[in-house]
Structures are given as C-alpha cells and as structure tokens.
PDB file of C-alpha atoms and ligand atoms in Angstrom:
ATOM      1  CA  MET A   1     118.030 -38.974  23.883  1.00 47.00           C
ATOM      2  CA  SER A   2     121.225 -39.974  22.201  1.00 50.00           C
ATOM      3  CA  SER A   3     124.349 -39.194  24.131  1.00 54.00           C
ATOM      4  CA  CYS A   4     127.533 -37.770  22.787  1.00 58.00           C
ATOM      5  CA  ARG A   5     129.381 -40.755  21.401  1.00 54.00           C
ATOM      6  CA  THR A   6     132.544 -40.281  19.504  1.00 51.00           C
ATOM      7  CA  ARG A   7     132.117 -42.272  16.365  1.00 54.00           C
ATOM      8  CA  CYS A   8     135.591 -41.407  15.235  1.00 58.00           C
ATOM      9  CA  LEU A   9     134.736 -40.571  11.684  1.00 67.00           C
ATOM     10  CA  VAL A  10     137.537 -38.078  11.703  1.00 77.00           C
ATOM     11  CA  SER A  11     140.834 -39.231  10.261  1.00 80.00           C
ATOM     12  CA  GLU A  12     144.163 -37.436  10.027  1.00 77.00           C
ATOM     13  CA  SER A  13     143.049 -35.644   6.902  1.00 81.00           C
ATOM     14  CA  GLY A  14     139.680 -34.677   8.365  1.00 88.00           C
ATOM     15  CA  ILE A  15     136.120 -35.557   7.521  1.00 94.00           C
ATOM     16  CA  ARG A  16     134.159 -35.233   4.298  1.00 96.00           C
ATOM     17  CA  ILE A  17     131.346 -32.755   3.764  1.00 97.00           C
ATOM     18  CA  ARG A  18     129.053 -35.734   3.030  1.00 97.00           C
ATOM     19  CA  ASP A  19     129.557 -36.997   6.606  1.00 96.00           C
ATOM     20  CA  ILE A  20     128.803 -33.493   7.916  1.00 97.00           C
ATOM     21  CA  ILE A  21     125.590 -33.560   5.891  1.00 98.00           C
ATOM     22  CA  ASP A  22     124.582 -36.870   7.506  1.00 97.00           C
ATOM     23  CA  ALA A  23     125.374 -35.656  11.012  1.00 97.00           C
ATOM     24  CA  ILE A  24     123.386 -32.425  10.950  1.00 98.00           C
ATOM     25  CA  GLU A  25     120.828 -33.321   8.283  1.00 98.00           C
ATOM     26  CA  ALA A  26     122.137 -30.578   6.039  1.00 98.00           C
ATOM     27  CA  ARG A  27     121.477 -29.779   2.417  1.00 98.00           C
ATOM     28  CA  LEU A  28     124.249 -28.837   0.023  1.00 98.00           C
ATOM     29  CA  LEU A  29     123.488 -25.598  -1.838  1.00 98.00           C
ATOM     30  CA  THR A  30     126.483 -25.716  -4.164  1.00 98.00           C
ATOM     31  CA  GLN A  31     127.806 -28.209  -6.688  1.00 98.00           C
ATOM     32  CA  PRO A  32     127.676 -31.949  -5.846  1.00 98.00           C
ATOM     33  CA  SER A  33     131.465 -32.319  -6.143  1.00 98.00           C
ATOM     34  CA  HIS A  34     131.708 -30.385  -2.865  1.00 98.00           C
ATOM     35  CA  MET A  35     130.470 -33.532  -1.076  1.00 98.00           C
ATOM     36  CA  ASP A  36     134.010 -34.867  -1.027  1.00 97.00           C
ATOM     37  CA  ARG A  37     135.708 -31.772   0.367  1.00 96.00           C
ATOM     38  CA  LEU A  38     137.605 -32.271   3.606  1.00 96.00           C
ATOM     39  CA  VAL A  39     137.008 -30.447   6.874  1.00 96.00           C
ATOM     40  CA  LEU A  40     139.580 -30.425   9.670  1.00 93.00           C
ATOM     41  CA  SER A  41     137.933 -28.268  12.317  1.00 94.00           C
ATOM     42  CA  VAL A  42     134.765 -26.328  13.050  1.00 96.00           C
ATOM     43  CA  CYS A  43     134.026 -22.804  14.230  1.00 95.00           C
ATOM     44  CA  GLY A  44     130.658 -21.309  15.176  1.00 96.00           C
ATOM     45  CA  ALA A  45     130.549 -17.512  14.862  1.00 96.00           C
ATOM     46  CA  ASP A  46     128.462 -14.558  13.769  1.00 95.00           C
ATOM     47  CA  LEU A  47     131.271 -12.019  13.884  1.00 94.00           C
ATOM     48  CA  MET A  48     133.515 -11.848  10.854  1.00 94.00           C
ATOM     49  CA  SER A  49     136.445 -10.468  12.844  1.00 91.00           C
ATOM     50  CA  ASP A  50     136.294 -13.554  15.065  1.00 91.00           C
ATOM     51  CA  VAL A  51     136.290 -15.790  12.010  1.00 94.00           C
ATOM     52  CA  LEU A  52     139.403 -14.011  10.757  1.00 94.00           C
ATOM     53  CA  ALA A  53     141.148 -14.162  14.108  1.00 89.00           C
ATOM     54  CA  PHE A  54     140.398 -17.711  15.169  1.00 89.00           C
ATOM     55  CA  THR A  55     139.890 -20.043  12.234  1.00 91.00           C
ATOM     56  CA  LYS A  56     142.569 -22.255  10.745  1.00 85.00           C
ATOM     57  CA  ALA A  57     142.942 -23.851   7.364  1.00 77.00           C
ATOM     58  CA  LYS A  58     140.118 -26.195   6.327  1.00 88.00           C
ATOM     59  CA  THR A  59     137.782 -24.869   8.998  1.00 95.00           C
ATOM     60  CA  LEU A  60     134.046 -25.243   8.501  1.00 97.00           C
ATOM     61  CA  LEU A  61     132.123 -22.172   9.664  1.00 98.00           C
ATOM     62  CA  LEU A  62     128.672 -22.547  11.238  1.00 98.00           C
ATOM     63  CA  THR A  63     126.839 -19.238  11.290  1.00 98.00           C
ATOM     64  CA  GLY A  64     123.470 -17.565  11.541  1.00 97.00           C
ATOM     65  CA  LEU A  65     124.477 -14.894   9.040  1.00 96.00           C
ATOM     66  CA  THR A  66     123.684 -15.240   5.359  1.00 96.00           C
ATOM     67  CA  SER A  67     125.196 -12.002   4.024  1.00 94.00           C
ATOM     68  CA  ILE A  68     127.549 -12.005   1.062  1.00 95.00           C
ATOM     69  CA  GLN A  69     130.278 -10.893   3.472  1.00 95.00           C
ATOM     70  CA  VAL A  70     130.370 -14.370   4.977  1.00 97.00           C
ATOM     71  CA  VAL A  71     131.498 -15.730   1.609  1.00 97.00           C
ATOM     72  CA  ARG A  72     134.056 -12.923   1.185  1.00 97.00           C
ATOM     73  CA  THR A  73     135.400 -13.649   4.664  1.00 97.00           C
ATOM     74  CA  ALA A  74     135.575 -17.362   3.857  1.00 97.00           C
ATOM     75  CA  GLY A  75     137.689 -16.551   0.810  1.00 96.00           C
ATOM     76  CA  VAL A  76     140.168 -14.514   2.817  1.00 96.00           C
ATOM     77  CA  VAL A  77     140.941 -17.316   5.271  1.00 94.00           C
ATOM     78  CA  ASP A  78     140.267 -20.301   2.984  1.00 94.00           C
ATOM     79  CA  LEU A  79     137.426 -21.815   4.934  1.00 97.00           C
ATOM     80  CA  ALA A  80     136.431 -25.367   4.005  1.00 97.00           C
ATOM     81  CA  GLY A  81     132.790 -24.347   3.749  1.00 98.00           C
ATOM     82  CA  ILE A  82     129.893 -22.552   5.415  1.00 98.00           C
ATOM     83  CA  VAL A  83     126.877 -24.048   7.172  1.00 98.00           C
ATOM     84  CA  PHE A  84     123.886 -21.741   7.615  1.00 98.00           C
ATOM     85  CA  VAL A  85     122.014 -22.760  10.745  1.00 98.00           C
ATOM     86  CA  ARG A  86     118.318 -22.602  11.671  1.00 98.00           C
ATOM     87  CA  GLY A  87     117.318 -23.225   8.073  1.00 98.00           C
ATOM     88  CA  LYS A  88     118.375 -19.760   6.920  1.00 96.00           C
ATOM     89  CA  ARG A  89     118.901 -19.703   3.195  1.00 96.00           C
ATOM     90  CA  PRO A  90     121.219 -17.214   1.539  1.00 97.00           C
ATOM     91  CA  SER A  91     120.156 -15.219  -1.509  1.00 97.00           C
ATOM     92  CA  PRO A  92     120.947 -16.557  -5.013  1.00 98.00           C
ATOM     93  CA  GLU A  93     123.738 -13.953  -5.345  1.00 96.00           C
ATOM     94  CA  VAL A  94     125.466 -15.393  -2.286  1.00 97.00           C
ATOM     95  CA  VAL A  95     125.241 -18.930  -3.704  1.00 98.00           C
ATOM     96  CA  GLU A  96     126.499 -17.666  -7.049  1.00 97.00           C
ATOM     97  CA  LEU A  97     129.568 -16.060  -5.494  1.00 97.00           C
ATOM     98  CA  ALA A  98     130.266 -19.225  -3.487  1.00 98.00           C
ATOM     99  CA  GLU A  99     130.097 -21.299  -6.690  1.00 98.00           C
ATOM    100  CA  ALA A 100     132.480 -18.879  -8.371  1.00 96.00           C
ATOM    101  CA  GLU A 101     134.843 -19.147  -5.384  1.00 95.00           C
ATOM    102  CA  ASP A 102     134.405 -22.927  -5.277  1.00 97.00           C
ATOM    103  CA  LEU A 103     133.233 -22.734  -1.673  1.00 98.00           C
ATOM    104  CA  PRO A 104     130.770 -25.361  -0.342  1.00 98.00           C
ATOM    105  CA  LEU A 105     127.576 -23.950   1.213  1.00 98.00           C
ATOM    106  CA  LEU A 106     125.254 -25.997   3.415  1.00 98.00           C
ATOM    107  CA  VAL A 107     122.062 -25.335   5.295  1.00 98.00           C
ATOM    108  CA  THR A 108     120.781 -27.171   8.373  1.00 98.00           C
ATOM    109  CA  ASP A 109     117.592 -26.696  10.372  1.00 98.00           C
ATOM    110  CA  TYR A 110     119.438 -27.164  13.668  1.00 98.00           C
ATOM    111  CA  PRO A 111     120.259 -24.052  15.710  1.00 98.00           C
ATOM    112  CA  LEU A 112     123.928 -23.099  16.101  1.00 97.00           C
ATOM    113  CA  TYR A 113     124.545 -24.772  19.450  1.00 97.00           C
ATOM    114  CA  GLU A 114     122.973 -28.074  18.459  1.00 98.00           C
ATOM    115  CA  ALA A 115     124.660 -28.227  15.077  1.00 98.00           C
ATOM    116  CA  CYS A 116     128.048 -27.508  16.694  1.00 97.00           C
ATOM    117  CA  GLY A 117     127.385 -30.120  19.370  1.00 96.00           C
ATOM    118  CA  LYS A 118     126.576 -32.820  16.853  1.00 97.00           C
ATOM    119  CA  LEU A 119     129.754 -32.136  14.904  1.00 96.00           C
ATOM    120  CA  TYR A 120     131.832 -32.072  18.077  1.00 94.00           C
ATOM    121  CA  CYS A 121     130.475 -35.525  18.856  1.00 93.00           C
ATOM    122  CA  LEU A 122     131.871 -36.785  15.572  1.00 92.00           C
ATOM    123  CA  GLY A 123     135.308 -35.986  16.916  1.00 90.00           C
ATOM    124  CA  LEU A 124     135.756 -32.729  15.055  1.00 91.00           C
ATOM    125  CA  LYS A 125     137.734 -30.253  17.109  1.00 87.00           C
ATOM    126  CA  GLY A 126     137.496 -26.518  17.530  1.00 90.00           C
ATOM    127  CA  CYS A 127     140.177 -24.264  16.100  1.00 86.00           C
ATOM    128  CA  SER A 128     141.874 -23.608  19.440  1.00 85.00           C
ATOM    129  CA  GLU A 129     142.219 -27.330  20.110  1.00 83.00           C
ATOM    130  CA  LEU A 130     143.979 -27.937  16.838  1.00 75.00           C
ATOM    131  CA  ASP A 131     146.821 -25.588  17.476  1.00 57.00           C
ATOM    132  CA  PRO A 132     146.975 -24.601  21.127  1.00 47.00           C
ATOM    133  CA  GLY A 133     148.739 -21.344  21.755  1.00 38.00           C
ATOM    134  CA  GLY A 134     148.858 -20.603  18.071  1.00 36.00           C
ATOM    135  CA  ARG A 135     148.725 -16.928  17.258  1.00 33.00           C
ATOM    136  CA  THR A 136     146.737 -15.273  14.526  1.00 32.00           C
ATOM    137  CA  GLY A 137     148.157 -15.809  11.119  1.00 32.00           C
ATOM    138  CA  GLU A 138     149.649 -19.187  11.725  1.00 32.00           C
ATOM    139  CA  CYS A 139     148.597 -21.751   9.240  1.00 30.00           C
ATOM    140  CA  LEU A 140     147.953 -25.320  10.226  1.00 37.00           C
ATOM    141  CA  THR A 141     148.540 -26.890   6.857  1.00 35.00           C
ATOM    142  CA  SER A 142     150.876 -25.834   4.154  1.00 32.00           C
ATOM    143  CA  GLY A 143     149.725 -25.074   0.653  1.00 33.00           C
ATOM    144  CA  THR A 144     146.166 -24.942  -0.619  1.00 34.00           C
TER     145      THR A 144
ATOM    146  CA  MET B   1     140.464  -2.936 -12.212  1.00 45.00           C
ATOM    147  CA  PRO B   2     143.683  -3.120 -10.243  1.00 53.00           C
ATOM    148  CA  ASP B   3     146.781  -1.864 -11.890  1.00 55.00           C
ATOM    149  CA  VAL B   4     149.601  -4.373 -11.675  1.00 60.00           C
ATOM    150  CA  ARG B   5     153.113  -3.359 -12.575  1.00 59.00           C
ATOM    151  CA  ASP B   6     156.067  -5.603 -12.231  1.00 60.00           C
ATOM    152  CA  VAL B   7     159.057  -3.358 -11.700  1.00 58.00           C
ATOM    153  CA  GLY B   8     161.937  -5.755 -11.351  1.00 60.00           C
ATOM    154  CA  ALA B   9     161.917  -7.051  -7.793  1.00 63.00           C
ATOM    155  CA  LEU B  10     159.040  -4.841  -6.821  1.00 82.00           C
ATOM    156  CA  MET B  11     155.455  -5.510  -7.665  1.00 92.00           C
ATOM    157  CA  SER B  12     152.825  -2.925  -6.979  1.00 95.00           C
ATOM    158  CA  VAL B  13     149.060  -3.229  -7.157  1.00 96.00           C
ATOM    159  CA  THR B  14     146.352  -0.693  -6.334  1.00 98.00           C
ATOM    160  CA  TYR B  15     142.697  -1.333  -5.525  1.00 98.00           C
ATOM    161  CA  ASP B  16     140.001   1.344  -5.402  1.00 98.00           C
ATOM    162  CA  ILE B  17     137.592   0.857  -2.526  1.00 98.00           C
ATOM    163  CA  ALA B  18     134.120   2.369  -2.704  1.00 98.00           C
ATOM    164  CA  ALA B  19     132.287   3.460   0.429  1.00 98.00           C
ATOM    165  CA  ARG B  20     129.139   1.512   1.368  1.00 97.00           C
ATOM    166  CA  ASP B  21     129.446  -0.943  -1.518  1.00 97.00           C
ATOM    167  CA  PHE B  22     128.680  -4.111   0.415  1.00 95.00           C
ATOM    168  CA  VAL B  23     128.352  -6.325  -2.626  1.00 93.00           C
ATOM    169  CA  ARG B  24     131.937  -5.731  -3.711  1.00 96.00           C
ATOM    170  CA  ALA B  25     133.397  -5.226  -0.236  1.00 97.00           C
ATOM    171  CA  GLY B  26     136.077  -7.848   0.305  1.00 97.00           C
ATOM    172  CA  GLU B  27     136.827  -8.297  -3.368  1.00 97.00           C
ATOM    173  CA  ALA B  28     140.147  -6.477  -3.183  1.00 98.00           C
ATOM    174  CA  ALA B  29     141.440  -8.596  -0.285  1.00 98.00           C
ATOM    175  CA  ASN B  30     140.387 -11.774  -2.080  1.00 97.00           C
ATOM    176  CA  LYS B  31     142.123 -10.640  -5.272  1.00 97.00           C
ATOM    177  CA  LEU B  32     145.243  -9.780  -3.308  1.00 98.00           C
ATOM    178  CA  LYS B  33     145.212 -13.209  -1.694  1.00 97.00           C
ATOM    179  CA  ARG B  34     145.007 -14.895  -5.091  1.00 96.00           C
ATOM    180  CA  LEU B  35     147.832 -12.747  -6.434  1.00 97.00           C
ATOM    181  CA  LEU B  36     150.054 -13.650  -3.475  1.00 97.00           C
ATOM    182  CA  GLN B  37     149.217 -17.328  -4.006  1.00 96.00           C
ATOM    183  CA  GLN B  38     150.192 -17.046  -7.663  1.00 95.00           C
ATOM    184  CA  LEU B  39     153.509 -15.571  -6.562  1.00 94.00           C
ATOM    185  CA  GLY B  40     154.027 -18.691  -4.492  1.00 94.00           C
ATOM    186  CA  LEU B  41     154.484 -16.926  -1.162  1.00 95.00           C
ATOM    187  CA  ASP B  42     154.364 -18.694   2.183  1.00 95.00           C
ATOM    188  CA  PRO B  43     150.739 -19.580   3.138  1.00 94.00           C
ATOM    189  CA  ALA B  44     151.113 -18.131   6.647  1.00 95.00           C
ATOM    190  CA  VAL B  45     152.363 -14.835   5.204  1.00 97.00           C
ATOM    191  CA  ILE B  46     149.533 -14.798   2.657  1.00 97.00           C
ATOM    192  CA  ARG B  47     147.008 -15.396   5.384  1.00 96.00           C
ATOM    193  CA  ARG B  48     148.278 -12.505   7.510  1.00 97.00           C
ATOM    194  CA  ALA B  49     148.368 -10.159   4.522  1.00 98.00           C
ATOM    195  CA  ALA B  50     144.875 -11.174   3.397  1.00 98.00           C
ATOM    196  CA  ILE B  51     143.425 -10.702   6.888  1.00 97.00           C
ATOM    197  CA  ALA B  52     145.025  -7.264   7.317  1.00 98.00           C
ATOM    198  CA  ALA B  53     143.942  -6.137   3.849  1.00 98.00           C
ATOM    199  CA  TYR B  54     140.403  -7.398   4.377  1.00 98.00           C
ATOM    200  CA  GLU B  55     139.927  -5.683   7.752  1.00 98.00           C
ATOM    201  CA  ALA B  56     141.335  -2.463   6.280  1.00 98.00           C
ATOM    202  CA  GLU B  57     139.135  -2.778   3.205  1.00 98.00           C
ATOM    203  CA  MET B  58     136.026  -3.318   5.323  1.00 98.00           C
ATOM    204  CA  ASN B  59     136.911  -0.296   7.444  1.00 98.00           C
ATOM    205  CA  ILE B  60     137.155   1.858   4.315  1.00 98.00           C
ATOM    206  CA  VAL B  61     133.806   0.514   3.057  1.00 98.00           C
ATOM    207  CA  ILE B  62     132.048   0.818   6.405  1.00 98.00           C
ATOM    208  CA  HIS B  63     133.561   3.874   8.060  1.00 98.00           C
ATOM    209  CA  SER B  64     135.002   6.084   5.314  1.00 98.00           C
ATOM    210  CA  TYR B  65     133.951   8.039   2.250  1.00 98.00           C
ATOM    211  CA  GLY B  66     136.044   5.744   0.059  1.00 98.00           C
ATOM    212  CA  GLY B  67     139.719   5.205  -0.573  1.00 98.00           C
ATOM    213  CA  GLN B  68     142.493   3.085  -1.965  1.00 98.00           C
ATOM    214  CA  ILE B  69     144.639   0.156  -0.954  1.00 98.00           C
ATOM    215  CA  LYS B  70     148.077  -0.033  -2.500  1.00 98.00           C
ATOM    216  CA  VAL B  71     150.206  -3.102  -1.990  1.00 98.00           C
ATOM    217  CA  ASP B  72     153.931  -3.316  -2.677  1.00 97.00           C
ATOM    218  CA  ILE B  73     155.507  -6.734  -2.759  1.00 96.00           C
ATOM    219  CA  THR B  74     159.252  -6.633  -2.286  1.00 94.00           C
ATOM    220  CA  PRO B  75     161.739  -9.448  -1.705  1.00 92.00           C
ATOM    221  CA  GLU B  76     161.604  -8.669   2.031  1.00 94.00           C
ATOM    222  CA  SER B  77     158.013  -7.810   2.717  1.00 96.00           C
ATOM    223  CA  ILE B  78     154.459  -7.067   1.731  1.00 97.00           C
ATOM    224  CA  GLU B  79     153.611  -3.406   2.361  1.00 97.00           C
ATOM    225  CA  ILE B  80     149.936  -2.513   2.516  1.00 98.00           C
ATOM    226  CA  PHE B  81     149.113   1.203   2.318  1.00 98.00           C
ATOM    227  CA  CYS B  82     145.518   2.251   2.906  1.00 98.00           C
ATOM    228  CA  GLU B  83     144.237   5.740   2.441  1.00 98.00           C
ATOM    229  CA  ASP B  84     140.749   7.183   2.572  1.00 98.00           C
ATOM    230  CA  SER B  85     139.189  10.579   2.193  1.00 97.00           C
ATOM    231  CA  GLY B  86     137.543  10.957   5.578  1.00 89.00           C
ATOM    232  CA  PRO B  87     135.886  11.447   7.989  1.00 98.00           C
ATOM    233  CA  GLY B  88     138.960  10.439  10.002  1.00 98.00           C
ATOM    234  CA  ILE B  89     139.199   8.974  13.498  1.00 98.00           C
ATOM    235  CA  PRO B  90     138.880  11.452  16.402  1.00 97.00           C
ATOM    236  CA  ASP B  91     140.491   9.200  19.031  1.00 97.00           C
ATOM    237  CA  ILE B  92     142.906   6.658  17.555  1.00 97.00           C
ATOM    238  CA  GLU B  93     143.837   5.151  20.907  1.00 97.00           C
ATOM    239  CA  LYS B  94     140.211   4.313  21.552  1.00 98.00           C
ATOM    240  CA  ALA B  95     139.726   2.973  18.026  1.00 98.00           C
ATOM    241  CA  LEU B  96     142.629   0.563  18.550  1.00 98.00           C
ATOM    242  CA  GLN B  97     141.054  -0.944  21.663  1.00 97.00           C
ATOM    243  CA  GLU B  98     139.488  -4.376  21.283  1.00 97.00           C
ATOM    244  CA  GLY B  99     135.720  -4.060  21.315  1.00 96.00           C
ATOM    245  CA  TYR B 100     135.523  -0.355  20.481  1.00 97.00           C
ATOM    246  CA  SER B 101     133.233   0.244  17.522  1.00 97.00           C
ATOM    247  CA  THR B 102     131.001   2.981  16.184  1.00 97.00           C
ATOM    248  CA  ALA B 103     129.356   0.633  13.679  1.00 97.00           C
ATOM    249  CA  SER B 104     125.588   0.866  13.253  1.00 96.00           C
ATOM    250  CA  GLU B 105     123.067  -1.899  13.880  1.00 95.00           C
ATOM    251  CA  GLU B 106     122.835  -2.460  10.114  1.00 94.00           C
ATOM    252  CA  ILE B 107     126.584  -3.102   9.959  1.00 95.00           C
ATOM    253  CA  ARG B 108     126.437  -5.459  12.940  1.00 94.00           C
ATOM    254  CA  GLU B 109     123.767  -7.502  11.211  1.00 92.00           C
ATOM    255  CA  MET B 110     126.269  -8.146   8.428  1.00 92.00           C
ATOM    256  CA  GLY B 111     128.756  -9.590  10.917  1.00 95.00           C
ATOM    257  CA  PHE B 112     130.926  -6.523  11.471  1.00 96.00           C
ATOM    258  CA  GLY B 113     131.258  -4.004  14.260  1.00 96.00           C
ATOM    259  CA  ALA B 114     132.933  -6.205  16.852  1.00 95.00           C
ATOM    260  CA  GLY B 115     135.648  -3.597  17.248  1.00 96.00           C
ATOM    261  CA  MET B 116     138.239  -6.226  16.401  1.00 96.00           C
ATOM    262  CA  GLY B 117     139.358  -5.080  12.958  1.00 97.00           C
ATOM    263  CA  LEU B 118     142.197  -2.752  13.924  1.00 98.00           C
ATOM    264  CA  PRO B 119     143.415  -5.147  16.666  1.00 97.00           C
ATOM    265  CA  ASN B 120     143.353  -7.979  14.086  1.00 96.00           C
ATOM    266  CA  ILE B 121     145.397  -5.871  11.686  1.00 98.00           C
ATOM    267  CA  GLN B 122     147.924  -5.163  14.434  1.00 97.00           C
ATOM    268  CA  LYS B 123     148.186  -8.849  15.302  1.00 96.00           C
ATOM    269  CA  SER B 124     148.746  -9.802  11.680  1.00 97.00           C
ATOM    270  CA  ALA B 125     151.368  -7.124  11.099  1.00 98.00           C
ATOM    271  CA  ASP B 126     155.087  -7.082  11.749  1.00 98.00           C
ATOM    272  CA  LYS B 127     154.892  -3.291  11.568  1.00 97.00           C
ATOM    273  CA  PHE B 128     151.794  -1.149  11.837  1.00 97.00           C
ATOM    274  CA  ARG B 129     151.242   2.587  11.567  1.00 98.00           C
ATOM    275  CA  ILE B 130     148.029   4.550  11.646  1.00 98.00           C
ATOM    276  CA  GLU B 131     147.483   8.246  11.129  1.00 98.00           C
ATOM    277  CA  SER B 132     144.204  10.057  10.991  1.00 98.00           C
ATOM    278  CA  ALA B 133     142.977  13.605  10.713  1.00 97.00           C
ATOM    279  CA  VAL B 134     139.360  14.454  11.364  1.00 97.00           C
ATOM    280  CA  GLY B 135     137.813  15.881   8.223  1.00 96.00           C
ATOM    281  CA  ARG B 136     140.661  14.672   6.053  1.00 97.00           C
ATOM    282  CA  GLY B 137     140.999  10.914   6.329  1.00 98.00           C
ATOM    283  CA  THR B 138     142.883   7.939   7.652  1.00 98.00           C
ATOM    284  CA  CYS B 139     146.174   6.360   6.543  1.00 98.00           C
ATOM    285  CA  LEU B 140     147.256   2.883   7.492  1.00 98.00           C
ATOM    286  CA  GLN B 141     150.548   1.210   6.782  1.00 98.00           C
ATOM    287  CA  VAL B 142     150.965  -2.487   7.422  1.00 98.00           C
ATOM    288  CA  THR B 143     154.218  -4.384   6.900  1.00 98.00           C
ATOM    289  CA  ILE B 144     154.320  -8.151   6.715  1.00 98.00           C
ATOM    290  CA  LEU B 145     157.764  -9.698   6.473  1.00 97.00           C
ATOM    291  CA  HIS B 146     158.238 -12.840   4.430  1.00 95.00           C
ATOM    292  CA  GLU B 147     160.381 -14.235   7.178  1.00 86.00           C
ATOM    293  CA  ALA B 148     158.746 -13.306  10.438  1.00 65.00           C
ATOM    294  CA  GLY B 149     161.146 -13.581  13.322  1.00 50.00           C
ATOM    295  CA  GLU B 150     159.623 -16.402  15.311  1.00 46.00           C
TER     296      GLU B 150
HETATM  297  N1  LIG C   1     138.990   4.146   7.847  1.00 85.72           N
HETATM  298  C1  LIG C   1     138.308   4.603   8.895  1.00 85.72           C
HETATM  299  N2  LIG C   1     137.702   5.816   8.860  1.00 85.72           N
HETATM  300  C2  LIG C   1     137.021   6.285   9.922  1.00 85.72           C
HETATM  301  N3  LIG C   1     136.866   5.617  11.071  1.00 85.72           N
HETATM  302  C3  LIG C   1     137.446   4.408  11.181  1.00 85.72           C
HETATM  303  C4  LIG C   1     138.193   3.832  10.109  1.00 85.72           C
HETATM  304  N4  LIG C   1     138.653   2.637  10.505  1.00 85.72           N
HETATM  305  C5  LIG C   1     138.232   2.456  11.768  1.00 85.72           C
HETATM  306  N5  LIG C   1     137.503   3.518  12.194  1.00 85.72           N
HETATM  307  C6  LIG C   1     136.904   3.714  13.540  1.00 85.72           C
HETATM  308  O1  LIG C   1     137.571   2.854  14.460  1.00 85.72           O
HETATM  309  C7  LIG C   1     136.630   1.961  15.072  1.00 85.72           C
HETATM  310  C8  LIG C   1     137.293   0.627  15.341  1.00 85.72           C
HETATM  311  O2  LIG C   1     137.648  -0.008  14.100  1.00 85.72           O
HETATM  312  P1  LIG C   1     137.758  -1.605  14.057  1.00 85.72           P
HETATM  313  O3  LIG C   1     138.076  -2.004  12.671  1.00 85.72           O
HETATM  314  O4  LIG C   1     138.708  -2.037  15.122  1.00 85.72           O
HETATM  315  O5  LIG C   1     136.307  -2.087  14.502  1.00 85.72           O
HETATM  316  P2  LIG C   1     134.954  -2.065  13.651  1.00 85.72           P
HETATM  317  O6  LIG C   1     135.243  -1.805  12.221  1.00 85.72           O
HETATM  318  O7  LIG C   1     134.017  -1.127  14.308  1.00 85.72           O
HETATM  319  O8  LIG C   1     134.435  -3.548  13.856  1.00 85.72           O
HETATM  320  P3  LIG C   1     135.058  -4.895  13.178  1.00 85.72           P
HETATM  321  O9  LIG C   1     136.315  -4.482  12.479  1.00 85.72           O
HETATM  322  O10 LIG C   1     135.288  -5.850  14.291  1.00 85.72           O
HETATM  323  O11 LIG C   1     134.025  -5.369  12.233  1.00 85.72           O
HETATM  324  C9  LIG C   1     135.470   1.913  14.107  1.00 85.72           C
HETATM  325  O12 LIG C   1     134.258   1.531  14.730  1.00 85.72           O
HETATM  326  C10 LIG C   1     135.433   3.347  13.597  1.00 85.72           C
HETATM  327  O13 LIG C   1     134.821   4.201  14.532  1.00 85.72           O
HETATM  328 MG1  LIG C   2     136.699  -2.895  11.210  1.00 85.72          MG
END
C-alpha cells in the first residue's frame, strides 16, 4: 500500500491535466491539446448547486454524473475540466458539447473517494482551502 | 435566438426558456456569461450573474411551464428578470430554505434538486425579489452591482 506522499507537482500556477491523467490513470475524451490545461483545485460533487456554490476558477470537477448538465454547469463557473469517475462514459453529445465549449473531459476507473484522495496527495487543494472564508461569487484569479 | 439591443448605456437581452428541455437547459446562462465577458466586465461580477441566471434558468426548465429571462446591463448593475407561466410556488418562504426541493428522482439523477438554487441566487445577488402566484407563475428579479460594497 502506498501512503499519501506529497510529491509537490503543484506549482503556483497549478498542475497540468497530463499529470492528473498519470495520477488517476485517466483517459482524455476531448482534444489532445487539453493535456496542457492547468488545474488549481479539485472538487468532488454530484450536485450541480454545490458545484456552483463552492468551486473557484480553474477547479477540476470529479463527479459520478455524466449528464449534459454537468458540461453546462462547468461553462457557467469556468471549470478547468471534468473527470467522470468509476469508468462512466458520457454520451457522444456530451463530449461534442464539451469540445465546442473547449472543456477537457476525462474518465477514470477509480471511484470518487479514491480519485479525490490520489489528487489530494499530489498537493492539490480543495476549493475551501484555496480561499478560506471566501463567499460565493468571489473569483480567485482575474480574467479568463 | 436572443434579441440584443444596445440602447446607449443600456443593453438588453432576452432568452426564451422552454420547460423540460434538458438538452438546451443552461444555454441561456452560458450565452449571458459570454456576452458579459465580451463586455469586459469584472470576472467576479460575471460569475455571480452567470450563477444566478443559471439557477433561475434551471428552475424554469425543471419546475415551470416555460418562461423568459431578460437581462438589462446598465452602467451600475446587471438586472436579471425571470418570468414563467406557472404553476407558481405555494409557499415561497419554504422554497427559499436551503434543502427544500420538490424535484423528482429523475431530476435528482441529473444533479439537481438539492434545494440550493434559490439560496444560491440570493447569495449571488446584491438585491433579490421573488413573487409567485399559484396558477399564474413566478417572477424573480436579481440585481448584481458592478461595484459590490465589500
Ligand atoms: N420557477 C418556479 N416555478 C415553480 N416552482 C419553483 C420555481 N422555482 C423554484 N420552485 C420551487 O422551489 C423549490 C426550491 O427551489 P430551488 O431552486 O431552491 O431548489 P431545487 O430547484 O429544487 O434544487 P436545486 O436548485 O438545488 O437543483 C423547488 O423545488 C420548487 O418546488
Ligand atoms: Mg433550482
């Protein structure tokens, strides 16, 4: 059993999707250029209202839902990407919309808890740790 | 197609929202967000407006018979007016409580029905007004100031 070692892959500007792929053995479902996208924090959620209320800019969402609404929600709050856990694959329409919105989609076979745990071990923080006491609507970074 | 008119300092855009159309649900809020980005508004303001519009849009899709979202952008604020044609909310106070939801299992499977939409709208808004009449419909007015007093 490997323990939780912080490998400190996370720099000031975050971590690349390609390092996320290595850590949770994920597959990228969208265009290869998404490999170099940056992620600053991670959120695991199956409720869209929670995603809206608690994520920050450049947050990667891990979720068990594969509905098109996850992509719409991601667009509203500018998520850095979506990871579908437990090997759940979205429909082609969902992937198509994500491509049109330029949103990286990934799939991993790990369940939600394990995938989150592995990313936490990389040094990636949760949204509340990034901006303690921050209220809804505050933006961590400026510009997009 | 939204109708965009630039009337001097005021810009107004209207989106039609169809009931139960889960493929297009969320499109209006995403379009609004892009429009606000094109206008070069503050990212934190855009985020609050997009969240409020999206929650309101989803409520119209999920809970109503269909409606409209009209957004006025003035030098001071973003005003989001939502109107639908029923069925209305019998107990508004209850509907505003965190966790209260009448959403079906089908809706929950899509990631909605946490009963957090109206509270999220309130948190995002500088001013918030809701009116509803059973059998007639629900009106929502959300004001987001460009310079929130913080
Ligand atoms: N436009 C509307 N027409 C009729 N009923 C509504 C409308 N908007 C909200 N409601 C009622 O108010 C309740 C609470 O709304 P709210 O948006 O807070 O939660 P929700 O939509 O059920 O779940 P969530 O928004 O977290 O996905 C709804 O479950 C519904 O009963
Ligand atoms: Mg709602």
